[in-house]
C-alpha cells in the first residue's frame, strides 16, 4: 500500500540541492509530499518563511500538485497531524547528523507514537551541502551555483548584492 502523505520539515534557509534530492527521491513512494517550512518567531533567518515557501514552490513546480509547500509554527507533530499524515521525512548526510536527527525522531515519537520518521540517505554528490555553508559562501561572494537550485542562486545574489 502506498502511504498517502509524508511531511518533509525543515528550516530550508535556503533550500539546497540536497533538499531537492530528498524530495525527488521520496516522491515515487508517496501520493503527496508536504514540505513544511518552519517559522520560528524567535529566530532571525536569512529569508522569511514567506520567501522560503515561495522559493521552494518555484523549485518544486515541475513536480506539480504532488508537492505542496507550507509554513508552520509550533510543534511539528501537530502540523503533521493536521495535514492527515503519519510520516516525517528527513535526510541523513553523515554520521554527525545521527545524534540530532535521532533526538528529534525520538522526541516526536514520544509526543505522537503514531507518527514515524523515515530517513533517506543523501546522494554522495550532495551530502556535503548544508544551508549554513551555502549562506556563508554566498555572503562572502563565492559560487553556490552547484549547491542550490538556480532560483535560489538568484535570490541569494539579490540578498547579498
Ligand atoms: O532544517 P532543520 O533546521 O534541521 O529542521 C528542524 C525542524 C524544523 C525539523 C525542527 O526544528 C522542528 O521540528 N521544529 C518544530 C518544533 C518541534 O516540533 N520541536 C520538537 C521536535 S524536536
Short mmCIF file of N, CA and C and ligand atoms in Angstrom, two decimals:
data_model
loop_
_atom_site.label_atom_id
_atom_site.label_comp_id
_atom_site.label_asym_id
_atom_site.label_seq_id
_atom_site.Cartn_x
_atom_site.Cartn_y
_atom_site.Cartn_z
N UNK A 1 0.85 -1.21 0.00
CA UNK A 1 0.00 0.00 0.00
C UNK A 1 0.87 1.25 0.00
N UNK A 2 0.56 2.18 -0.87
CA UNK A 2 1.34 3.42 -0.93
C UNK A 2 0.84 4.39 0.14
N UNK A 3 1.76 4.87 1.01
CA UNK A 3 1.34 5.84 2.02
C UNK A 3 0.93 7.13 1.32
N UNK A 4 -0.10 7.75 1.85
CA UNK A 4 -0.66 8.90 1.16
C UNK A 4 0.23 10.13 1.23
N UNK A 5 0.50 10.56 2.45
CA UNK A 5 1.16 11.86 2.59
C UNK A 5 2.36 11.74 3.52
N UNK A 6 3.45 12.38 3.14
CA UNK A 6 4.61 12.49 4.03
C UNK A 6 4.92 13.97 4.19
N UNK A 7 5.35 14.33 5.38
CA UNK A 7 5.74 15.73 5.62
C UNK A 7 7.26 15.80 5.68
N UNK A 8 7.82 16.69 4.90
CA UNK A 8 9.27 16.91 4.90
C UNK A 8 9.54 18.28 5.55
N UNK A 9 9.88 18.28 6.84
CA UNK A 9 10.03 19.56 7.54
C UNK A 9 11.48 20.06 7.55
N UNK A 10 11.63 21.34 7.73
CA UNK A 10 12.98 21.89 7.84
C UNK A 10 12.97 23.39 7.90
N UNK A 11 14.17 23.94 8.09
CA UNK A 11 14.32 25.40 8.06
C UNK A 11 14.44 25.87 6.62
N UNK A 12 15.14 25.10 5.81
CA UNK A 12 15.29 25.41 4.38
C UNK A 12 15.71 26.86 4.15
N UNK A 13 16.74 27.30 4.87
CA UNK A 13 17.16 28.71 4.80
C UNK A 13 18.58 28.81 4.25
N UNK A 14 18.79 28.56 2.96
CA UNK A 14 17.78 28.31 1.93
C UNK A 14 17.69 26.81 1.58
N UNK A 15 16.75 26.52 0.68
CA UNK A 15 16.54 25.18 0.12
C UNK A 15 17.73 24.85 -0.78
N UNK A 16 18.34 23.67 -0.57
CA UNK A 16 19.56 23.31 -1.32
C UNK A 16 19.30 22.16 -2.29
N UNK A 17 20.34 21.83 -3.05
CA UNK A 17 20.23 20.66 -3.94
C UNK A 17 20.10 19.37 -3.13
N UNK A 18 20.58 19.38 -1.90
CA UNK A 18 20.41 18.23 -1.01
C UNK A 18 18.95 18.04 -0.65
N UNK A 19 18.26 19.14 -0.34
CA UNK A 19 16.83 19.07 -0.03
C UNK A 19 16.04 18.59 -1.27
N UNK A 20 16.42 19.14 -2.41
CA UNK A 20 15.73 18.77 -3.66
C UNK A 20 15.90 17.27 -3.95
N UNK A 21 17.09 16.76 -3.65
CA UNK A 21 17.37 15.33 -3.82
C UNK A 21 16.41 14.49 -2.96
N UNK A 22 16.19 14.92 -1.73
CA UNK A 22 15.30 14.17 -0.83
C UNK A 22 13.86 14.20 -1.36
N UNK A 23 13.41 15.36 -1.79
CA UNK A 23 12.03 15.47 -2.31
C UNK A 23 11.86 14.58 -3.54
N UNK A 24 12.79 14.69 -4.49
CA UNK A 24 12.60 13.97 -5.75
C UNK A 24 12.71 12.46 -5.57
N UNK A 25 13.60 12.01 -4.68
CA UNK A 25 13.74 10.56 -4.49
C UNK A 25 12.65 9.97 -3.61
N UNK A 26 11.99 10.79 -2.79
CA UNK A 26 10.91 10.29 -1.94
C UNK A 26 9.58 10.23 -2.69
N UNK A 27 9.43 11.13 -3.62
CA UNK A 27 8.12 11.31 -4.27
C UNK A 27 7.52 10.03 -4.86
N UNK A 28 8.32 9.15 -5.48
CA UNK A 28 7.70 7.93 -6.04
C UNK A 28 7.01 7.05 -4.99
N UNK A 29 7.33 7.26 -3.72
CA UNK A 29 6.79 6.39 -2.68
C UNK A 29 5.55 6.97 -1.98
N UNK A 30 5.19 8.19 -2.33
CA UNK A 30 4.05 8.84 -1.68
C UNK A 30 3.14 9.49 -2.71
N UNK A 31 1.88 9.62 -2.32
CA UNK A 31 0.97 10.34 -3.20
C UNK A 31 1.28 11.82 -3.18
N UNK A 32 1.65 12.29 -1.99
CA UNK A 32 1.93 13.73 -1.86
C UNK A 32 2.99 13.96 -0.79
N UNK A 33 3.82 14.96 -1.03
CA UNK A 33 4.78 15.38 -0.01
C UNK A 33 4.46 16.83 0.37
N UNK A 34 4.32 17.04 1.66
CA UNK A 34 4.12 18.41 2.15
C UNK A 34 5.46 18.88 2.70
N UNK A 35 6.04 19.87 2.04
CA UNK A 35 7.29 20.47 2.54
C UNK A 35 6.88 21.49 3.60
N UNK A 36 7.28 21.25 4.83
CA UNK A 36 6.89 22.12 5.95
C UNK A 36 8.04 23.03 6.33
N UNK A 37 7.88 24.31 6.04
CA UNK A 37 8.92 25.30 6.33
C UNK A 37 8.67 25.87 7.72
N UNK A 38 9.59 25.62 8.63
CA UNK A 38 9.34 26.06 10.00
C UNK A 38 9.45 27.58 10.10
N UNK A 39 8.52 28.14 10.82
CA UNK A 39 8.55 29.57 11.11
C UNK A 39 8.72 29.71 12.61
N UNK A 40 9.93 30.15 12.99
CA UNK A 40 10.25 30.28 14.40
C UNK A 40 10.39 31.77 14.72
N UNK A 41 9.37 32.35 15.41
CA UNK A 41 9.36 33.81 15.64
C UNK A 41 10.58 34.30 16.42
N UNK A 42 11.25 33.41 17.14
CA UNK A 42 12.40 33.88 17.93
C UNK A 42 13.72 33.79 17.16
N UNK A 43 13.66 33.31 15.92
CA UNK A 43 14.88 33.21 15.10
C UNK A 43 14.89 34.25 14.00
N UNK A 44 16.08 34.67 13.60
CA UNK A 44 16.21 35.66 12.53
C UNK A 44 16.82 34.97 11.29
N UNK A 45 15.98 34.38 10.43
CA UNK A 45 16.52 33.67 9.28
C UNK A 45 16.99 34.64 8.19
N UNK A 46 17.75 34.11 7.23
CA UNK A 46 18.16 34.94 6.09
C UNK A 46 16.93 35.30 5.25
N UNK A 47 16.08 34.31 5.01
CA UNK A 47 14.85 34.54 4.24
C UNK A 47 13.65 34.31 5.15
N UNK A 48 12.64 35.15 5.01
CA UNK A 48 11.43 34.98 5.82
C UNK A 48 10.75 33.67 5.42
N UNK A 49 9.84 33.21 6.28
CA UNK A 49 9.13 31.96 5.98
C UNK A 49 8.38 32.10 4.65
N UNK A 50 7.81 33.27 4.43
CA UNK A 50 7.06 33.51 3.19
C UNK A 50 7.99 33.41 1.96
N UNK A 51 9.17 34.01 2.08
CA UNK A 51 10.13 33.96 0.97
C UNK A 51 10.60 32.54 0.71
N UNK A 52 10.84 31.79 1.80
CA UNK A 52 11.29 30.40 1.64
C UNK A 52 10.21 29.55 0.98
N UNK A 53 8.96 29.74 1.44
CA UNK A 53 7.85 28.97 0.84
C UNK A 53 7.77 29.25 -0.66
N UNK A 54 7.85 30.53 -1.02
CA UNK A 54 7.71 30.92 -2.42
C UNK A 54 8.83 30.32 -3.28
N UNK A 55 10.05 30.40 -2.73
CA UNK A 55 11.21 29.86 -3.44
C UNK A 55 11.07 28.36 -3.69
N UNK A 56 10.66 27.65 -2.62
CA UNK A 56 10.56 26.18 -2.73
C UNK A 56 9.42 25.81 -3.68
N UNK A 57 8.33 26.60 -3.64
CA UNK A 57 7.23 26.34 -4.58
C UNK A 57 7.71 26.45 -6.02
N UNK A 58 8.52 27.47 -6.27
CA UNK A 58 9.04 27.64 -7.64
C UNK A 58 9.95 26.48 -8.02
N UNK A 59 10.82 26.09 -7.09
CA UNK A 59 11.77 25.00 -7.37
C UNK A 59 11.01 23.69 -7.61
N UNK A 60 9.93 23.47 -6.85
CA UNK A 60 9.21 22.20 -6.92
C UNK A 60 8.07 22.21 -7.93
N UNK A 61 7.94 23.29 -8.66
CA UNK A 61 6.85 23.39 -9.65
C UNK A 61 6.82 22.20 -10.62
N UNK A 62 8.00 21.72 -11.09
CA UNK A 62 7.96 20.57 -12.03
C UNK A 62 7.31 19.32 -11.46
N UNK A 63 7.20 19.20 -10.15
CA UNK A 63 6.57 18.02 -9.55
C UNK A 63 5.05 18.14 -9.55
N UNK A 64 4.54 19.31 -9.89
CA UNK A 64 3.08 19.51 -9.93
C UNK A 64 2.49 19.55 -8.53
N UNK A 65 1.18 19.20 -8.45
CA UNK A 65 0.49 19.38 -7.16
C UNK A 65 0.77 18.26 -6.17
N UNK A 66 1.66 17.33 -6.51
CA UNK A 66 2.02 16.28 -5.54
C UNK A 66 3.03 16.78 -4.51
N UNK A 67 3.60 17.95 -4.76
CA UNK A 67 4.45 18.57 -3.74
C UNK A 67 3.82 19.89 -3.33
N UNK A 68 3.48 19.97 -2.05
CA UNK A 68 2.83 21.16 -1.51
C UNK A 68 3.80 21.80 -0.52
N UNK A 69 3.90 23.12 -0.56
CA UNK A 69 4.84 23.80 0.34
C UNK A 69 4.06 24.75 1.25
N UNK A 70 4.29 24.58 2.55
CA UNK A 70 3.57 25.42 3.52
C UNK A 70 4.50 25.77 4.67
N UNK A 71 4.23 26.87 5.34
CA UNK A 71 5.00 27.14 6.56
C UNK A 71 4.19 26.67 7.76
N UNK A 72 4.91 26.40 8.84
CA UNK A 72 4.21 26.03 10.08
C UNK A 72 4.95 26.60 11.26
N UNK A 73 4.20 26.75 12.34
CA UNK A 73 4.81 27.20 13.58
C UNK A 73 4.32 26.25 14.67
N UNK A 74 5.02 26.17 15.77
CA UNK A 74 4.62 25.24 16.83
C UNK A 74 5.22 23.86 16.59
N UNK A 75 4.58 22.87 17.17
CA UNK A 75 5.13 21.51 17.11
C UNK A 75 4.95 20.87 15.75
N UNK A 76 6.00 20.21 15.31
CA UNK A 76 5.94 19.50 14.03
C UNK A 76 4.85 18.43 14.04
N UNK A 77 4.74 17.68 15.15
CA UNK A 77 3.76 16.58 15.17
C UNK A 77 2.32 17.11 15.01
N UNK A 78 2.07 18.31 15.51
CA UNK A 78 0.72 18.90 15.33
C UNK A 78 0.49 19.23 13.86
N UNK A 79 1.53 19.79 13.23
CA UNK A 79 1.42 20.13 11.81
C UNK A 79 1.19 18.85 10.99
N UNK A 80 1.95 17.81 11.31
CA UNK A 80 1.83 16.54 10.57
C UNK A 80 0.40 16.01 10.69
N UNK A 81 -0.12 16.05 11.90
CA UNK A 81 -1.47 15.54 12.15
C UNK A 81 -2.53 16.33 11.38
N UNK A 82 -2.39 17.66 11.40
CA UNK A 82 -3.40 18.47 10.71
C UNK A 82 -3.36 18.26 9.20
N UNK A 83 -2.24 17.76 8.70
CA UNK A 83 -2.16 17.51 7.26
C UNK A 83 -2.58 16.07 6.92
N UNK A 84 -3.04 15.35 7.90
CA UNK A 84 -3.52 13.98 7.67
C UNK A 84 -2.39 13.00 7.37
N UNK A 85 -1.20 13.34 7.85
CA UNK A 85 -0.03 12.47 7.58
C UNK A 85 0.39 11.72 8.83
N UNK A 86 1.21 10.68 8.61
CA UNK A 86 1.78 9.93 9.75
C UNK A 86 3.28 9.72 9.57
N UNK A 87 3.80 10.30 8.49
CA UNK A 87 5.23 10.09 8.19
C UNK A 87 5.96 11.43 8.10
N UNK A 88 7.10 11.48 8.80
CA UNK A 88 8.00 12.62 8.69
C UNK A 88 9.22 12.14 7.92
N UNK A 89 9.61 12.91 6.93
CA UNK A 89 10.78 12.57 6.13
C UNK A 89 11.96 13.42 6.54
N UNK A 90 13.12 12.81 6.68
CA UNK A 90 14.33 13.59 6.94
C UNK A 90 15.48 12.98 6.16
N UNK A 91 16.40 13.82 5.73
CA UNK A 91 17.58 13.35 5.03
C UNK A 91 18.72 13.16 6.02
N UNK A 92 19.57 12.19 5.75
CA UNK A 92 20.78 11.98 6.56
C UNK A 92 21.99 12.14 5.65
N UNK A 93 22.94 12.96 6.08
CA UNK A 93 24.13 13.16 5.24
C UNK A 93 25.32 12.38 5.78
N UNK A 94 25.55 12.50 7.05
CA UNK A 94 26.75 11.88 7.64
C UNK A 94 26.41 11.40 9.03
N UNK A 95 27.35 10.67 9.63
CA UNK A 95 27.16 10.16 10.99
C UNK A 95 26.85 11.32 11.94
N UNK A 96 27.44 12.47 11.65
CA UNK A 96 27.25 13.63 12.53
C UNK A 96 25.79 14.08 12.60
N UNK A 97 24.99 13.74 11.60
CA UNK A 97 23.56 14.10 11.63
C UNK A 97 22.78 13.20 12.60
N UNK A 98 23.36 12.04 12.89
CA UNK A 98 22.60 10.99 13.57
C UNK A 98 22.08 11.42 14.95
N UNK A 99 22.95 12.08 15.71
CA UNK A 99 22.57 12.42 17.08
C UNK A 99 21.37 13.39 17.11
N UNK A 100 21.50 14.46 16.33
CA UNK A 100 20.44 15.47 16.24
C UNK A 100 19.15 14.87 15.69
N UNK A 101 19.29 14.10 14.62
CA UNK A 101 18.11 13.51 13.98
C UNK A 101 17.45 12.47 14.90
N UNK A 102 18.30 11.70 15.58
CA UNK A 102 17.77 10.69 16.49
C UNK A 102 17.01 11.33 17.63
N UNK A 103 17.56 12.40 18.15
CA UNK A 103 16.90 13.12 19.25
C UNK A 103 15.54 13.66 18.81
N UNK A 104 15.51 14.24 17.62
CA UNK A 104 14.22 14.77 17.12
C UNK A 104 13.21 13.66 16.88
N UNK A 105 13.67 12.59 16.24
CA UNK A 105 12.75 11.48 15.91
C UNK A 105 12.17 10.87 17.19
N UNK A 106 13.03 10.69 18.20
CA UNK A 106 12.55 10.09 19.45
C UNK A 106 11.63 11.04 20.20
N UNK A 107 11.93 12.34 20.16
CA UNK A 107 11.05 13.32 20.81
C UNK A 107 9.69 13.31 20.13
N UNK A 108 9.71 13.30 18.80
CA UNK A 108 8.44 13.30 18.08
C UNK A 108 7.66 12.01 18.34
N UNK A 109 8.38 10.90 18.47
CA UNK A 109 7.69 9.63 18.76
C UNK A 109 7.10 9.66 20.18
N UNK A 110 7.86 10.27 21.09
CA UNK A 110 7.34 10.42 22.46
C UNK A 110 6.04 11.23 22.45
N UNK A 111 6.04 12.31 21.63
CA UNK A 111 4.86 13.19 21.58
C UNK A 111 3.69 12.53 20.85
N UNK A 112 3.99 11.82 19.77
CA UNK A 112 2.94 11.15 18.96
C UNK A 112 3.44 9.80 18.47
N UNK A 113 3.22 8.76 19.26
CA UNK A 113 3.73 7.44 18.88
C UNK A 113 3.26 6.96 17.50
N UNK A 114 2.15 7.48 17.02
CA UNK A 114 1.63 7.01 15.74
C UNK A 114 2.40 7.58 14.54
N UNK A 115 3.19 8.61 14.80
CA UNK A 115 3.94 9.25 13.69
C UNK A 115 5.34 8.65 13.62
N UNK A 116 5.73 8.22 12.42
CA UNK A 116 7.06 7.63 12.23
C UNK A 116 7.95 8.58 11.43
N UNK A 117 9.25 8.52 11.70
CA UNK A 117 10.21 9.30 10.91
C UNK A 117 10.93 8.35 9.95
N UNK A 118 10.90 8.68 8.68
CA UNK A 118 11.63 7.92 7.66
C UNK A 118 12.86 8.70 7.26
N UNK A 119 14.02 8.04 7.26
CA UNK A 119 15.27 8.70 6.88
C UNK A 119 15.71 8.23 5.50
N UNK A 120 16.17 9.19 4.73
CA UNK A 120 16.70 8.86 3.41
C UNK A 120 18.15 9.33 3.39
N UNK A 121 19.03 8.44 2.95
CA UNK A 121 20.46 8.80 2.88
C UNK A 121 20.67 9.73 1.69
N UNK A 122 21.35 10.82 1.92
CA UNK A 122 21.61 11.77 0.83
C UNK A 122 22.52 11.13 -0.21
N UNK A 123 22.37 11.53 -1.46
CA UNK A 123 23.30 11.09 -2.50
C UNK A 123 24.68 11.66 -2.18
N UNK A 124 25.73 10.89 -2.49
CA UNK A 124 27.10 11.33 -2.16
C UNK A 124 27.39 12.72 -2.70
N UNK A 125 26.93 12.98 -3.94
CA UNK A 125 27.27 14.26 -4.60
C UNK A 125 26.75 15.48 -3.85
N UNK A 126 25.70 15.28 -3.03
CA UNK A 126 25.13 16.44 -2.33
C UNK A 126 25.28 16.32 -0.81
N UNK A 127 25.98 15.29 -0.38
CA UNK A 127 25.98 15.00 1.06
C UNK A 127 26.79 16.01 1.89
N UNK A 128 27.58 16.83 1.23
CA UNK A 128 28.37 17.83 1.98
C UNK A 128 27.65 19.18 2.05
N UNK A 129 26.51 19.30 1.38
CA UNK A 129 25.84 20.61 1.29
C UNK A 129 24.96 20.85 2.52
N UNK A 130 25.11 22.04 3.08
CA UNK A 130 24.19 22.44 4.16
C UNK A 130 23.77 23.88 3.92
N UNK A 131 22.61 24.24 4.45
CA UNK A 131 22.12 25.62 4.26
C UNK A 131 23.08 26.62 4.87
N UNK A 132 23.67 26.27 6.01
CA UNK A 132 24.55 27.24 6.69
C UNK A 132 25.82 27.48 5.87
N UNK A 133 26.37 26.43 5.25
CA UNK A 133 27.54 26.61 4.39
C UNK A 133 27.16 27.46 3.16
N UNK A 134 25.99 27.18 2.60
CA UNK A 134 25.53 27.95 1.44
C UNK A 134 25.41 29.43 1.81
N UNK A 135 24.82 29.71 2.96
CA UNK A 135 24.65 31.11 3.39
C UNK A 135 26.01 31.79 3.52
N UNK A 136 26.96 31.09 4.11
CA UNK A 136 28.27 31.68 4.34
C UNK A 136 28.99 31.94 3.01
N UNK A 137 28.99 30.93 2.13
CA UNK A 137 29.68 31.08 0.84
C UNK A 137 29.05 32.23 0.04
N UNK A 138 27.71 32.26 0.02
CA UNK A 138 27.02 33.30 -0.75
C UNK A 138 27.31 34.68 -0.17
N UNK A 139 27.32 34.77 1.14
CA UNK A 139 27.56 36.06 1.80
C UNK A 139 28.95 36.59 1.47
N UNK A 140 29.90 35.65 1.31
CA UNK A 140 31.29 36.05 1.03
C UNK A 140 31.59 36.11 -0.47
N UNK A 141 30.55 36.00 -1.27
CA UNK A 141 30.69 36.19 -2.72
C UNK A 141 31.15 34.96 -3.47
N UNK A 142 31.11 33.78 -2.85
CA UNK A 142 31.53 32.55 -3.53
C UNK A 142 30.44 31.99 -4.44
N UNK A 143 30.84 31.02 -5.26
CA UNK A 143 29.93 30.42 -6.24
C UNK A 143 29.10 29.31 -5.59
N UNK A 144 27.79 29.49 -5.57
CA UNK A 144 26.91 28.46 -4.97
C UNK A 144 26.05 27.78 -6.03
N UNK A 145 26.40 28.00 -7.30
CA UNK A 145 25.53 27.52 -8.37
C UNK A 145 25.41 26.00 -8.44
N UNK A 146 26.38 25.28 -7.86
CA UNK A 146 26.29 23.81 -7.87
C UNK A 146 25.68 23.29 -6.57
N UNK A 147 25.38 24.20 -5.66
CA UNK A 147 24.90 23.79 -4.33
C UNK A 147 23.40 23.96 -4.15
N UNK A 148 22.84 24.92 -4.88
CA UNK A 148 21.41 25.22 -4.72
C UNK A 148 20.75 25.36 -6.09
N UNK A 149 19.43 25.18 -6.19
CA UNK A 149 18.74 25.38 -7.48
C UNK A 149 18.93 26.83 -7.97
N UNK A 150 18.83 27.01 -9.29
CA UNK A 150 19.15 28.32 -9.87
C UNK A 150 18.25 29.44 -9.32
N UNK A 151 17.01 29.10 -9.00
CA UNK A 151 16.10 30.11 -8.42
C UNK A 151 16.66 30.63 -7.10
N UNK A 152 17.24 29.73 -6.34
CA UNK A 152 17.81 30.12 -5.04
C UNK A 152 19.10 30.91 -5.25
N UNK A 153 19.88 30.54 -6.26
CA UNK A 153 21.10 31.32 -6.59
C UNK A 153 20.72 32.77 -6.82
N UNK A 154 19.66 32.97 -7.63
CA UNK A 154 19.22 34.35 -7.95
C UNK A 154 18.83 35.10 -6.68
N UNK A 155 18.06 34.45 -5.81
CA UNK A 155 17.61 35.13 -4.58
C UNK A 155 18.79 35.46 -3.67
N UNK A 156 19.78 34.56 -3.63
CA UNK A 156 20.96 34.82 -2.79
C UNK A 156 21.74 36.01 -3.35
N UNK A 157 21.85 36.07 -4.68
CA UNK A 157 22.54 37.20 -5.30
C UNK A 157 21.84 38.51 -4.96
N UNK A 158 20.51 38.48 -5.08
CA UNK A 158 19.73 39.69 -4.75
C UNK A 158 19.97 40.11 -3.31
N UNK A 159 19.98 39.11 -2.42
CA UNK A 159 20.11 39.40 -0.97
C UNK A 159 21.48 39.99 -0.65
N UNK A 160 22.52 39.50 -1.31
CA UNK A 160 23.87 39.92 -0.92
C UNK A 160 24.50 40.92 -1.88
N UNK A 161 23.75 41.35 -2.89
CA UNK A 161 24.37 42.29 -3.84
C UNK A 161 24.33 43.71 -3.28
O1 LIG B 1 16.27 22.06 8.83
P1 LIG B 1 16.31 21.93 10.32
O2 LIG B 1 16.57 23.27 10.97
O3 LIG B 1 17.27 20.87 10.78
O4 LIG B 1 14.83 21.45 10.77
C1 LIG B 1 14.50 21.28 12.12
C2 LIG B 1 12.98 21.13 12.31
C3 LIG B 1 12.23 22.28 11.70
C4 LIG B 1 12.52 19.85 11.67
C5 LIG B 1 12.73 21.06 13.86
O5 LIG B 1 13.35 22.14 14.47
C6 LIG B 1 11.25 21.05 14.21
O6 LIG B 1 10.57 20.07 14.03
N1 LIG B 1 10.74 22.21 14.71
C7 LIG B 1 9.37 22.35 15.13
C8 LIG B 1 9.27 22.37 16.66
C9 LIG B 1 9.16 20.97 17.23
O7 LIG B 1 8.27 20.22 16.90
N2 LIG B 1 10.08 20.61 18.14
C10 LIG B 1 10.06 19.32 18.80
C11 LIG B 1 10.74 18.22 18.00
S1 LIG B 1 12.50 18.35 18.08
#
